Coordinates of C-alpha atoms and ligand atoms in Angstrom, one line a residue:
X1 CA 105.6 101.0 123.5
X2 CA 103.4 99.1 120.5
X3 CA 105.5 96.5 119.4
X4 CA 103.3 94.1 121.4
X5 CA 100.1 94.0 120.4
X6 CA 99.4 90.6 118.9
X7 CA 100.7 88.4 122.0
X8 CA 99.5 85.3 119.8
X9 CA 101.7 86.1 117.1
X10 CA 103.2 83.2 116.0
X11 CA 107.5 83.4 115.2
X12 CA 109.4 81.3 112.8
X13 CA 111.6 83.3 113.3
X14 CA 115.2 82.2 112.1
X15 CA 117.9 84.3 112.3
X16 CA 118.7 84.9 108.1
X17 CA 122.7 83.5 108.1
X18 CA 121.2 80.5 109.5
X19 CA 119.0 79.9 106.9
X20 CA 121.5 80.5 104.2
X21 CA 124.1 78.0 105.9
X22 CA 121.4 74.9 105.9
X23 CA 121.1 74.7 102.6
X24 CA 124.4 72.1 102.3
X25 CA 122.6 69.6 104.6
X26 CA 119.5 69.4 103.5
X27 CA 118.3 66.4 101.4
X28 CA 117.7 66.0 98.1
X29 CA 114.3 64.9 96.4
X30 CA 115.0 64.0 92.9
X31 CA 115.6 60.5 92.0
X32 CA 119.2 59.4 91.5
X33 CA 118.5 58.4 87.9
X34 CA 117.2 62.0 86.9
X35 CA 120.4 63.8 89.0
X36 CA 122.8 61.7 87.2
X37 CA 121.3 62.9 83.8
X38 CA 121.8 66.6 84.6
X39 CA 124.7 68.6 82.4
X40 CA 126.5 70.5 85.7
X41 CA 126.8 74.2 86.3
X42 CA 129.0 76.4 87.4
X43 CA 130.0 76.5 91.3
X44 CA 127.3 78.9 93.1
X45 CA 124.5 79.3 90.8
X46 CA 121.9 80.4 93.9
X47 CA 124.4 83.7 94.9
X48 CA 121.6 85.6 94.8
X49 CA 119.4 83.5 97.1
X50 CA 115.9 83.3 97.2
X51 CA 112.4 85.5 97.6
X52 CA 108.7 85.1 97.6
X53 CA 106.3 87.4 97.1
X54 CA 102.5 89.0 96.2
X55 CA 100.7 86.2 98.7
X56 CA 97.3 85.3 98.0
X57 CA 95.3 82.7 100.5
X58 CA 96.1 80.1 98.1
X59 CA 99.6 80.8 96.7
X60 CA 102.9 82.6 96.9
X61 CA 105.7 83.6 94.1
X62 CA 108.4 81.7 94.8
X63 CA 111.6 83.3 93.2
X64 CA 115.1 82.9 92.2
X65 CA 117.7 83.6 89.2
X66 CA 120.8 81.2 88.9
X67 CA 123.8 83.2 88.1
X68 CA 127.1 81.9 89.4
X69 CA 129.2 85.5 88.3
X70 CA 126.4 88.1 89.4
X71 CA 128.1 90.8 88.4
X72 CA 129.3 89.8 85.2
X73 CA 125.6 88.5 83.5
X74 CA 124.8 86.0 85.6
X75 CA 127.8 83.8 84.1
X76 CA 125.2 81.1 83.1
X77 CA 125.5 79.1 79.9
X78 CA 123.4 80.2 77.0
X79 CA 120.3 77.7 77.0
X80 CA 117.3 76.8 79.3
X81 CA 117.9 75.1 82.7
X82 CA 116.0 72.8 84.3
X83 CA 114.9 73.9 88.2
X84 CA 113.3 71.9 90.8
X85 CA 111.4 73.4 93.7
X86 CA 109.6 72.5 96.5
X87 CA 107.7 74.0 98.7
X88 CA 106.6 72.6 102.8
X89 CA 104.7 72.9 105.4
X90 CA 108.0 72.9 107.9
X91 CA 111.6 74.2 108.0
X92 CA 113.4 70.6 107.0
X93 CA 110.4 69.6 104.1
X94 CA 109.1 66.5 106.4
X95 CA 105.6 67.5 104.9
X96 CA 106.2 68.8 101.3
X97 CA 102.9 70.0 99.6
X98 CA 103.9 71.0 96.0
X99 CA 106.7 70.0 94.0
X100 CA 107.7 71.2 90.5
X101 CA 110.2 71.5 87.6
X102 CA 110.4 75.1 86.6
X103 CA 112.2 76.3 83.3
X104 CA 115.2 79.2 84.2
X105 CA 115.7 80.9 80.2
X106 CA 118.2 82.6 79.3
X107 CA 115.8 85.1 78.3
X108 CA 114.8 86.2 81.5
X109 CA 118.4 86.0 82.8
X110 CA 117.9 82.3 83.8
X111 CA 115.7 83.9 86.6
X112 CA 112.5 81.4 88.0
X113 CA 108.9 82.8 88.9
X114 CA 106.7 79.9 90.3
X115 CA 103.0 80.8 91.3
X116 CA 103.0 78.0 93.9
X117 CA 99.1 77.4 94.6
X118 CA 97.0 75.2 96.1
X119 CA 98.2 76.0 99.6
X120 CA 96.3 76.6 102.6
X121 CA 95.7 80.4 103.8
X122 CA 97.3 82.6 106.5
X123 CA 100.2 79.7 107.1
X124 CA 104.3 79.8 107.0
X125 CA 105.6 77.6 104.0
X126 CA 109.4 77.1 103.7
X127 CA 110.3 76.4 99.7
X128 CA 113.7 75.7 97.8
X129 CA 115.0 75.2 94.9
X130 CA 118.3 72.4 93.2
X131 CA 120.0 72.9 90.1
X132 CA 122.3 71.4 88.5
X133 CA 123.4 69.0 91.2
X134 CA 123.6 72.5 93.7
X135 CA 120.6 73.3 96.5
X136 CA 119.6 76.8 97.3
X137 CA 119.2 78.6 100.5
X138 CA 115.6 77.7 102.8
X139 CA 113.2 80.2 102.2
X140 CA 110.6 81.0 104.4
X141 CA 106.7 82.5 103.2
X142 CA 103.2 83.4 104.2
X143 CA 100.1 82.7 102.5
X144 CA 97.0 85.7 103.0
X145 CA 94.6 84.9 105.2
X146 CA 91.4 83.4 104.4
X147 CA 89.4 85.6 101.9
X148 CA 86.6 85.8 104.4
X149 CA 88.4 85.8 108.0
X150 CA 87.8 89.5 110.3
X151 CA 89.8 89.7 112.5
X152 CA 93.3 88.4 113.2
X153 CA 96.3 90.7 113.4
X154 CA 98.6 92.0 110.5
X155 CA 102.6 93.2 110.6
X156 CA 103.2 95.0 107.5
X157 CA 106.9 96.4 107.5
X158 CA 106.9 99.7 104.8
X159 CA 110.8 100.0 103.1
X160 CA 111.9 102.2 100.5
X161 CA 114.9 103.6 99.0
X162 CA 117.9 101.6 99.1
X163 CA 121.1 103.5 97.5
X164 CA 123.6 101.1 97.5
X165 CA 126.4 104.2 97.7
X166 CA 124.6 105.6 100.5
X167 CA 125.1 103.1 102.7
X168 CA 124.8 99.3 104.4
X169 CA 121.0 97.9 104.3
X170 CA 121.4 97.6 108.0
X171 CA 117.6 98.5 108.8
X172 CA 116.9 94.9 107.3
X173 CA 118.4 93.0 110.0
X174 CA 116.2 94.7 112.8
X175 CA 113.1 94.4 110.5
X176 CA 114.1 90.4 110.6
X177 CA 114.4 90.0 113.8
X178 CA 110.7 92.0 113.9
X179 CA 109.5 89.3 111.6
X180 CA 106.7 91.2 109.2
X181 CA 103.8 89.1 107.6
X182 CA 104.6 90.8 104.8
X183 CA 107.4 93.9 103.5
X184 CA 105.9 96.5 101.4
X185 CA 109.1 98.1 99.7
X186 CA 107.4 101.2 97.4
X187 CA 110.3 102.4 94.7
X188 CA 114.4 102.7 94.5
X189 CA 115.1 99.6 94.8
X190 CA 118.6 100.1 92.9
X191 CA 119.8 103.4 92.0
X192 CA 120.7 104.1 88.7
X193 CA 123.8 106.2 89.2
X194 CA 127.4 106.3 88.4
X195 CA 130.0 104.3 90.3
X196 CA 131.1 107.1 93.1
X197 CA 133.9 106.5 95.2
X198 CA 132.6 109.1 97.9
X199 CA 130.0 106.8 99.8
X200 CA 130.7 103.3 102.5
X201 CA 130.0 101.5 99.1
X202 CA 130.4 101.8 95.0
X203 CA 128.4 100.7 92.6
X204 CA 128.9 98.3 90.2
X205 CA 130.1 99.0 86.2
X206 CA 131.5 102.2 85.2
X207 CA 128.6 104.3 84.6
X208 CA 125.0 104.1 84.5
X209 CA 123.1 101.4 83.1
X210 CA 121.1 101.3 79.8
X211 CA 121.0 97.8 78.5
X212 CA 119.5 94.7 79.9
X213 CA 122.8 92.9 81.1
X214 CA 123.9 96.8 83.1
X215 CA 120.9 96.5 84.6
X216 CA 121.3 92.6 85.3
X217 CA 124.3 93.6 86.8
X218 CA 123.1 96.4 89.2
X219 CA 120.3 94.4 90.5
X220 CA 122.6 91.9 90.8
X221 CA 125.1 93.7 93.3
X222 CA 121.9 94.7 95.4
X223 CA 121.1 91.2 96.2
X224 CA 124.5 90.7 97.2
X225 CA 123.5 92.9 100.7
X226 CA 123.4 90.4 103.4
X227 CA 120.8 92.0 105.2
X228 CA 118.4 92.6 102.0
X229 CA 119.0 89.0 101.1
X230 CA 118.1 87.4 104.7
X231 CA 114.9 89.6 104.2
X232 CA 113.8 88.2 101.1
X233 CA 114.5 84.7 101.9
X234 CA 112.4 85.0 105.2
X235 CA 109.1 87.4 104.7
X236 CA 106.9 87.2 101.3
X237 CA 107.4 90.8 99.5
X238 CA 105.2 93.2 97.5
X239 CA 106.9 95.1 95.3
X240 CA 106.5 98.4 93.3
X241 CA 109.0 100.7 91.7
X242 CA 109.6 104.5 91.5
X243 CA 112.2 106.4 89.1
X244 CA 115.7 104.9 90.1
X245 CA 114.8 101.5 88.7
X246 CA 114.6 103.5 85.1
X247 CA 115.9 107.3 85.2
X248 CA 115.8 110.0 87.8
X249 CA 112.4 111.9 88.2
X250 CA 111.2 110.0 84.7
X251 CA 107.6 110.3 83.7
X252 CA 105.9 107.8 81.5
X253 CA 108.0 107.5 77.9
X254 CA 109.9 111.1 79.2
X255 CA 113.3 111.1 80.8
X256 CA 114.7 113.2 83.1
X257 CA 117.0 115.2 80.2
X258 CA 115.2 114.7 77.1
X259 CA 117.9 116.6 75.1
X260 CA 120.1 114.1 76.0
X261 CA 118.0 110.6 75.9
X262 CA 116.0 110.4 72.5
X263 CA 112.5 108.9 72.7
X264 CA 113.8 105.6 71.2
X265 CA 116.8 105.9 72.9
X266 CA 114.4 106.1 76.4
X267 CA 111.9 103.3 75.2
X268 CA 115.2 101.0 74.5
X269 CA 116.4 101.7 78.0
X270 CA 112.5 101.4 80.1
X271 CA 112.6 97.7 78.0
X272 CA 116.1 97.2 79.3
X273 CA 115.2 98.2 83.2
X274 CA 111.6 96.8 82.8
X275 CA 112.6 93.5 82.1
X276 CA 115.9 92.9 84.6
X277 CA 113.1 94.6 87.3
X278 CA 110.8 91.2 86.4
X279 CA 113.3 89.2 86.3
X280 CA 114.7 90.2 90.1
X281 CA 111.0 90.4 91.6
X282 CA 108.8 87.6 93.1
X283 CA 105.9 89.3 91.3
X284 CA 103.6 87.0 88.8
X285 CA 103.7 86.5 85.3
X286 CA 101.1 89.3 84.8
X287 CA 104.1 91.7 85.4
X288 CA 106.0 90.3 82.6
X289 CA 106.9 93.2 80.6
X290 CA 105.6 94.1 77.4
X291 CA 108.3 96.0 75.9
X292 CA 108.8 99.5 77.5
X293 CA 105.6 98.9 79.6
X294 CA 104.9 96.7 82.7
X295 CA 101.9 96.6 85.1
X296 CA 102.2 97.0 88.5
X297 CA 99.2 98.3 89.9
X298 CA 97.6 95.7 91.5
X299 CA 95.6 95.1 95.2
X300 CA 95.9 92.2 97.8
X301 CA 94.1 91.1 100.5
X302 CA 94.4 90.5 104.1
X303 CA 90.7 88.9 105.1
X304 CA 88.5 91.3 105.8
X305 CA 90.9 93.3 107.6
X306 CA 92.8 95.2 105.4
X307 CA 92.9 95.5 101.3
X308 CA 96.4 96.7 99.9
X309 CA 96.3 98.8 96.5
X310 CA 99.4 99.3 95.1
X311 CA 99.9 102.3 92.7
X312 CA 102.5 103.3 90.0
X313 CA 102.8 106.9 90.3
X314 CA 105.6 106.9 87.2
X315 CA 104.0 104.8 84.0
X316 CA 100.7 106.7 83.6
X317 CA 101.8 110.1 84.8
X318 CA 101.3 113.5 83.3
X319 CA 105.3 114.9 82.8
X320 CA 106.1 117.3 86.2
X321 CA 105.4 121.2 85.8
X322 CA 108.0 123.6 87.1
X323 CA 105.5 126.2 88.6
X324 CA 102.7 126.7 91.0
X325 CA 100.1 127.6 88.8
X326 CA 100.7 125.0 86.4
X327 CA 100.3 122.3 89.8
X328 CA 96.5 122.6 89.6
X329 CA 96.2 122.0 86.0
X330 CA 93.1 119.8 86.1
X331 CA 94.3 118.1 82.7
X332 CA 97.6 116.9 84.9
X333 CA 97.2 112.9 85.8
X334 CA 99.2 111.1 87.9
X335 CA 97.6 107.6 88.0
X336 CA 96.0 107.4 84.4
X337 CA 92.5 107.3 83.0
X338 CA 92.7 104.0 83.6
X339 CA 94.6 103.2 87.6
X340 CA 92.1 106.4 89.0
X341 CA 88.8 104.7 88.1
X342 CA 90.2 101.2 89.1
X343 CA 91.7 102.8 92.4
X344 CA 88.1 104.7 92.8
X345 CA 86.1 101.5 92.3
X346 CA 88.8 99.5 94.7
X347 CA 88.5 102.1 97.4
X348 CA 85.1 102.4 97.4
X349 CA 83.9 98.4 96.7
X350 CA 86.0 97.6 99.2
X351 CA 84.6 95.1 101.9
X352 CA 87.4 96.1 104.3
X353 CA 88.3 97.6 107.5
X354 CA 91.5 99.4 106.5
X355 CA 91.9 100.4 103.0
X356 CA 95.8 100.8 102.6
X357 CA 97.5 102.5 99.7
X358 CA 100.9 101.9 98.7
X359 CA 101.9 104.9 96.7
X360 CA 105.5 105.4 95.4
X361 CA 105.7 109.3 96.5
X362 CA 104.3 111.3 99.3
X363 CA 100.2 112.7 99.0
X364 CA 100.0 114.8 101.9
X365 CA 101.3 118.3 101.1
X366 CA 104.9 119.4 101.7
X367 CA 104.6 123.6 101.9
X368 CA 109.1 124.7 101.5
X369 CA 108.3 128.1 101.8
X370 CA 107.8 129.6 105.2
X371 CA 105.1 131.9 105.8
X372 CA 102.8 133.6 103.6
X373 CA 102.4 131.5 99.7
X374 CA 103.4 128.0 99.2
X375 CA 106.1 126.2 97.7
X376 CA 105.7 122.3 96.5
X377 CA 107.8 119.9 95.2
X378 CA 106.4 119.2 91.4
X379 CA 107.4 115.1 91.3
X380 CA 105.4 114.4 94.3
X381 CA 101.3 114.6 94.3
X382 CA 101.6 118.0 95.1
X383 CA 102.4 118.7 91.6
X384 CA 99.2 117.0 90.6
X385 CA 96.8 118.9 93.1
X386 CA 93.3 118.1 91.2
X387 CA 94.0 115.0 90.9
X388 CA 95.4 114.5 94.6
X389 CA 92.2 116.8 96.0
X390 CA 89.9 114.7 94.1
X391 CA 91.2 111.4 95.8
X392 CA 91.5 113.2 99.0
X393 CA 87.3 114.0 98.7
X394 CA 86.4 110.5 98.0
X395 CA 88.6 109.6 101.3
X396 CA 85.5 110.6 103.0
X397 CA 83.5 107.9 101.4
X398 CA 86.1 105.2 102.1
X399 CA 86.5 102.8 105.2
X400 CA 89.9 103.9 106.9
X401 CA 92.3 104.9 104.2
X402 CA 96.0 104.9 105.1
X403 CA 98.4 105.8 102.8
X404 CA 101.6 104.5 102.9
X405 CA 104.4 106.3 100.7
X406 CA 108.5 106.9 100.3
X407 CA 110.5 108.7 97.7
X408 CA 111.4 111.5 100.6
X409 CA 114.4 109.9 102.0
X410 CA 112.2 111.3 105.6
X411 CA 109.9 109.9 108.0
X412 CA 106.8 112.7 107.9
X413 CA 104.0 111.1 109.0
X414 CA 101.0 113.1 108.1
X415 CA 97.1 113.5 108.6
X416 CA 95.1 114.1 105.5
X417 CA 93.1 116.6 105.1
X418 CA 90.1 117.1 102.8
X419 CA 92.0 120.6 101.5
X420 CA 95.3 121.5 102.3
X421 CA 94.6 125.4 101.2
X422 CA 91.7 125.5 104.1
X423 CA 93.4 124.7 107.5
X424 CA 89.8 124.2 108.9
X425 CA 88.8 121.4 106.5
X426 CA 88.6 118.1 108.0
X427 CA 90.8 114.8 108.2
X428 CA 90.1 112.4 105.9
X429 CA 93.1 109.6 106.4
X430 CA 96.6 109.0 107.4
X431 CA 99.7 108.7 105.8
X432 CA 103.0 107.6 106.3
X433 CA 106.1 108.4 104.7
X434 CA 108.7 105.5 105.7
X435 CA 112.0 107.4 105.2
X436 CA 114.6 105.3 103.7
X437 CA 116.6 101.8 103.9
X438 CA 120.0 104.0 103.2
X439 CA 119.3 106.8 100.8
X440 CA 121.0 110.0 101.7
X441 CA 123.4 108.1 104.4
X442 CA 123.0 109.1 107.7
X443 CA 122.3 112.4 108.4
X444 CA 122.7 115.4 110.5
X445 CA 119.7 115.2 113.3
X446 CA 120.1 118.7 114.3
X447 CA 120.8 120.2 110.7
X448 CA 117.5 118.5 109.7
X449 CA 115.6 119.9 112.1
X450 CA 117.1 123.5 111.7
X451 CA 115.7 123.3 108.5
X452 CA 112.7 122.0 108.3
X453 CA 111.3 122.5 112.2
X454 CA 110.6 125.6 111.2
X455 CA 108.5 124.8 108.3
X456 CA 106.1 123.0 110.9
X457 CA 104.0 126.0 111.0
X458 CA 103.4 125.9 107.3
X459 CA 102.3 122.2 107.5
X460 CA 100.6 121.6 110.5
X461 CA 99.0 118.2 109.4
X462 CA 102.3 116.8 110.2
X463 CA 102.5 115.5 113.1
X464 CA 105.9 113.8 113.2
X465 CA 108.9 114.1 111.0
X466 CA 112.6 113.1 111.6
X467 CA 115.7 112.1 108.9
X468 CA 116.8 108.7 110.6
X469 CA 117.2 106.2 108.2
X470 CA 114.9 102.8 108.6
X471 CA 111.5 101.7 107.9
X472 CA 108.0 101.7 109.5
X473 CA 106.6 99.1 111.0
X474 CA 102.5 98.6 111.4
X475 CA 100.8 96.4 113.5
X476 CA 97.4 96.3 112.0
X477 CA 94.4 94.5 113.9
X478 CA 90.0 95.6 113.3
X479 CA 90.7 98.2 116.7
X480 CA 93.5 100.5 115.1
X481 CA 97.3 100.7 113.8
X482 CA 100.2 101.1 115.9
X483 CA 103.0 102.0 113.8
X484 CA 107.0 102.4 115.2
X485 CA 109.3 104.4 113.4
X486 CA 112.1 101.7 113.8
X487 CA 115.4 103.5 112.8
X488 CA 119.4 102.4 113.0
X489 CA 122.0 104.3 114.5
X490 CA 124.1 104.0 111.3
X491 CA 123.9 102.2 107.3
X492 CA 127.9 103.5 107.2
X493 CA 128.6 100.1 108.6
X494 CA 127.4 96.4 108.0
X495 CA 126.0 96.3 111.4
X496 CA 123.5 98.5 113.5
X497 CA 121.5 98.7 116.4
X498 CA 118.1 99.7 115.8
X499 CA 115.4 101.6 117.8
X500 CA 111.8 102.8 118.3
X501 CA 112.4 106.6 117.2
X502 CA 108.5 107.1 117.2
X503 CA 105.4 105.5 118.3
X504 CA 101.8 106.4 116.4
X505 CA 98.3 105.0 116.7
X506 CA 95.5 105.4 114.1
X507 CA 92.1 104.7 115.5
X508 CA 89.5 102.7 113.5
X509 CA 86.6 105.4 112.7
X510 CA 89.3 108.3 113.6
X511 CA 90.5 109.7 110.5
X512 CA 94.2 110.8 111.4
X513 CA 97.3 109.7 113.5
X514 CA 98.1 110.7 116.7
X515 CA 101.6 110.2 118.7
X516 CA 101.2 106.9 120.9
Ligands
FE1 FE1 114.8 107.4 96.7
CA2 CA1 104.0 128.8 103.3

């Protein structure tokens, strides 16, 4: 077993429904006179509860959106609110360090993005927030360490792929109670699909979204999962998004059915999903969208021991081919002109031990058809092979590259290899493909294997796969990586108990993963 590597690990922990119940009793730190001149709200304006996110040594997002009738537009009225928050160095605000009056506008859905700085590195802060007369949940957060510290130890928990329809968020209450540093959650957070009455849950509406309030309303429903919320509101986030935030298998300004969805039709609905993303994200005001574009690509830091680049593998992407030839198009990009030379100069400036990229779908190859030829799947990188073999060279030049990925609804945990078409060529890096929080429900173990056991021989840099849903979880020090597969036994119910399906260890130095 791995999950105790960093003895000195320090827990907050606090179970999540706790947290949420404490809020009534807590005090209050406006004056009387300035409470008495605020116009009331409606009953339950924090029912989506609270987040923090993108840490830096010095600050944290801090995060919330009032809206009293979540599924209905937020139910707020029509004009900017005043919202107070507060941010400690302990659980019941006995030392408070920064205090502020934020603005929630009805233009961003009355939600609240405070870039809370000024705080003091690698530390647990607990922040809330009081509006109208009514105090949110506790939050708990984490600053980065110091910029310069080397060693230390680092619990990164890797989510992805939450259908709502598929299933309870149940791998969320296990990944509490393992209490992550920080959760890297890499694309689908909602699901864009129809209301189906087939799954353990519906979704919201009566079809799927397209305008700023339909999206509003399906983010909203997410953050209703009591197991998703408790996570948010006790472990800072970084965030990315894949296709399901927009449109199935989009790429850049092209939707999935471009017969169907005209090009303004499309830029009218990435605004829309753009936007209500921003608005439900504890991301910084960088990410504020600008019309049907947002940035997301971005990189954090852990000390010395471990930078984080995060990608966007939809935005900047060449549209997907539909043969195996057309894959190694050299003109095909997947990052962009632009997020390839600033992932190239990240990767290789780097001044740290593990370089760690958060990519929204899976690089290492995935070969469907058994025996002689290969057959790839055309959204992944596979579909952009010169680009992905390019990347996969300059891996040799970089300290310790891990790449951590989703989109497969499958744990396949992978070595890298310099060329997938020349089984001789040598490992380069690691990845990890952290299945999913509920996507595809819970499946049939031995069907899976039946299927894709077989395919082993035609991929033999994997070198662990399995269909359980969950997450990964990576304890990260200057020695190595030890990474569980943590999985539940079911998301068809609101409760679950969880386990260690896998054990893996990536050596500092050692390009590759090996079973623990
Ligand atoms: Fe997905
Ligand atoms: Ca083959």
């Amino acid at each position: 077993m791995t999950g105790s590597t960093a003895p000195d690990r320090r827990r907050f922990l606090t179970a999540g429904a706790a947290v949420l119940g404490a809020a009534a009793s807590a005090q209050l730190w406006l004056p009387q006179a300035a409470r008495a001149a605020e116009t009331p709200l409606p009953d339950g304006v924090f029912s989506l509860g609270v987040a923090s996110g993108d840490p830096l040594p010095e600050a944290v997002v801090l995060w919330t959106r009032l809206a009293p009738d979540p599924l209905n537009g937020g139910g707020m009225p029509d004009r900017a609110v005043p919202v107070e928050w507060e941010i400690a160095e302990d659980e019941r605000f006995g030392k408070p360090v920064r205090r502020g009056v934020a603005q929630a506008r009805p233009e961003y859905g009355h939600s609240v993005h405070v870039d809370a700085r000024g705080l003091r590195p690698g530390r647990a802060y607990w922040y809330r927030f009081r509006a109208g007369g009514q105090l949110s949940p506790t939050g708990r957060t984490r600053t980065a360490p110091h910029p310069h510290s080397k060693g230390g130890a680092l619990r990164i928990a890797l989510a992805s792929c939450q259908n709502w329809q598929h299933g309870w968020f149940t791998p969320y209450a296990d990944m509490l109670a393992q209490d992550p540093d920080v959760v890297l959650f890499v694309g689908d957070y909602v699901y864009e699909s129809t209301p189906s009455s087939s799954g353990p849950r519906r979704h919201e509406g009566t079809g799927e979204p397209y305008t700023l309030v339909q999206y509003r309303n399906r983010y909203a429903q997410y953050r209703t999962d009591p197991d998703l919320a408790a996570m948010h509101a006790n472990a800072p986030w970084v965030v990315t998004f894949d296709d399901h935030e927009v449109d199935n298998d989009f790429a850049g300004e092209i939707p999935q059915d471009p017969d169907k969805q005209t090009p303004d039709a499309f830029r009218a609905r990435l605004t829309a999903a753009y936007q209500a993303y921003y608005e439900h994200m504890p991301v910084r005001a960088a990410q504020i969208p600008d019309g049907p574009h947002i940035r997301m690509y971005r990189r954090f830091e852990y000390g010395r021991l471990a930078r984080l680049n995060v990608l966007d593998t939809r935005q900047y992407r060449s549209d997907q081919v539909t043969g195996q030839e057309a894959a190694k198009d050299p003109a095909l990009t997947m990052l962009g002109a632009a997020q390839r030379k600033w992932l190239l100069d990240s990767l290789h400036g780097s001044p740290a031990r593990w370089n760690l990229v958060a990519s929204q779908i899976m690089m290492a190859e995935t070969d469907i058809l058994p025996g002689e030829g290969k057959q790839w799947y055309y959204d992944a990188w596979d579909g952009y092979q010169a680009e992905r073999n390019r990347f996969l060279t300059e891996f040799r030049q970089v300290r310790n590259p891990v790449v951590l990925s989703g989109d497969r609804h499958l744990t396949m945990i992978s070595d890298l290899k310099e060329d997938f078409a020349d089984p001789a060529s040598r490992v380069v890096g690691a990845e990890f493909v952290g299945t999913s929080i509920s996507s595809n429900g819970d499946q049939d173990q031995a069907a899976f294997h039946a299927q894709w056991d077989p395919l082993k021989a035609d991929n033999p840099h994997w070198r662990f796969i399995d269909a359980h849903r969950g997450y990964h979880l990576f304890d990260i020090d200057r020695h190595g990586i030890d990474a569980q597969v943590r999985v539940v036994d079911t998301v068809r119910a609101p409760a679950a108990t969880a386990s260690t399906q896998a054990a893996l260890r990536v050596e500092a130095g050692r390009p590759g993963v090996e079973l623990a």
